[in-house]
Amino acid sequence: GQNIDQPTEMTATEGAIVQINCTYQTSGFNGLFWYQQHAGEAPTFLSYNVLDGLEEKGRFSSFLSRSKGYSYLLLKELQMKDSASYLCAVVDSNYQLIWGAGTKLIIKP
Amino acid sequence: NAGVTQTPKFRVLKTGQSMTLLCAQDMNHEYMYWYRQDPGMGLRLIYYSASEGTTDKGEVPNGYNVSRLKKQNFLLGLESAAPSQTSVYFCASSYDNSGANVLTFGAGSRLTVL
């Protein structure tokens, strides 16, 4: 079966750095997405990786290793507004999105 | 820009009642999707539509029906609601279905079935 694993919850301090991991086992691979979802709101696009390596976008970076079936989202200089759930999703061989359950990130002052 | 608009935002139903959730997008996207989101689970695809007049089943289609009579609208129907259909429903749209295809989501519709 297809599976996406993420930690259920993480806590970090304002101003710090946090890394949210995502491991996947899917039938084929055509890319990996990270979405941010604030409580009670819609998911919004953060990043897309299809090749190995690190993609940096401001305070957020996303890394992919296809051989290890692994990705992480790195958030730097954490702000209170970064408190949200972070969803990892993989595009499989049929171009269907397989979603992880999400990681709830709690930021403390 | 409105993006993707869902109505209603909240609804309480009794078991056996029927209802329709409406999704509208103004981005001229070809693809539209209905997902449900439940605690501790990833988003699960109910149905999707690749173009006006076509629909396809997703991972969890049982108990639902859909229609896409106009390109900008995608309706999700529950003919006889069950408590297991208590969930938050998200509509989404995208330009195409390529690997790099980014979804734009609506704000969600919270449905409770008693």
Short mmCIF file of C-alpha atoms in Angstrom, two decimals, chain A residues 30 33 35 37 40-43 45 48 87 91 95-97 99-101, chain B residues 35 37 40-43 45 48 90 97-103 105-106:
data_model
loop_
_atom_site.label_atom_id
_atom_site.label_comp_id
_atom_site.label_asym_id
_atom_site.label_seq_id
_atom_site.Cartn_x
_atom_site.Cartn_y
_atom_site.Cartn_z
CA ASN A 30 6.22 12.38 -9.65
CA PHE A 33 4.41 18.93 -2.07
CA TYR A 35 1.21 22.66 2.18
CA GLN A 37 -2.86 24.73 6.93
CA GLY A 40 -9.96 26.13 10.49
CA GLU A 41 -8.56 27.27 7.17
CA ALA A 42 -7.70 25.86 3.76
CA PRO A 43 -4.33 24.29 2.93
CA PHE A 45 0.91 25.71 -1.20
CA TYR A 48 7.24 21.41 -4.64
CA LEU A 87 0.94 18.59 5.10
CA VAL A 91 2.32 12.52 -6.53
CA TYR A 95 -0.47 11.49 -10.92
CA GLN A 96 -2.71 11.05 -7.88
CA LEU A 97 -1.86 12.95 -4.70
CA TRP A 99 -1.50 12.92 1.57
CA GLY A 100 0.13 12.52 4.95
CA ALA A 101 -1.93 13.20 8.07
CA TYR B 35 -11.71 15.99 -0.46
CA GLN B 37 -10.44 15.78 6.04
CA GLY B 40 -5.54 11.96 12.31
CA MET B 41 -5.92 11.20 8.62
CA GLY B 42 -4.63 12.73 5.44
CA LEU B 43 -6.91 14.42 2.95
CA LEU B 45 -10.14 12.29 -2.42
CA TYR B 48 -12.60 14.69 -9.13
CA PHE B 90 -12.62 20.82 0.91
CA ASN B 97 -3.01 17.24 -13.64
CA SER B 98 0.74 17.32 -14.16
CA GLY B 99 3.14 16.36 -11.39
CA ALA B 100 3.81 20.00 -10.52
CA ASN B 101 0.14 20.83 -10.41
CA VAL B 102 -0.63 23.13 -7.45
CA LEU B 103 -4.07 22.87 -5.88
CA PHE B 105 -8.41 25.04 -1.96
CA GLY B 106 -11.67 26.52 -0.81
#
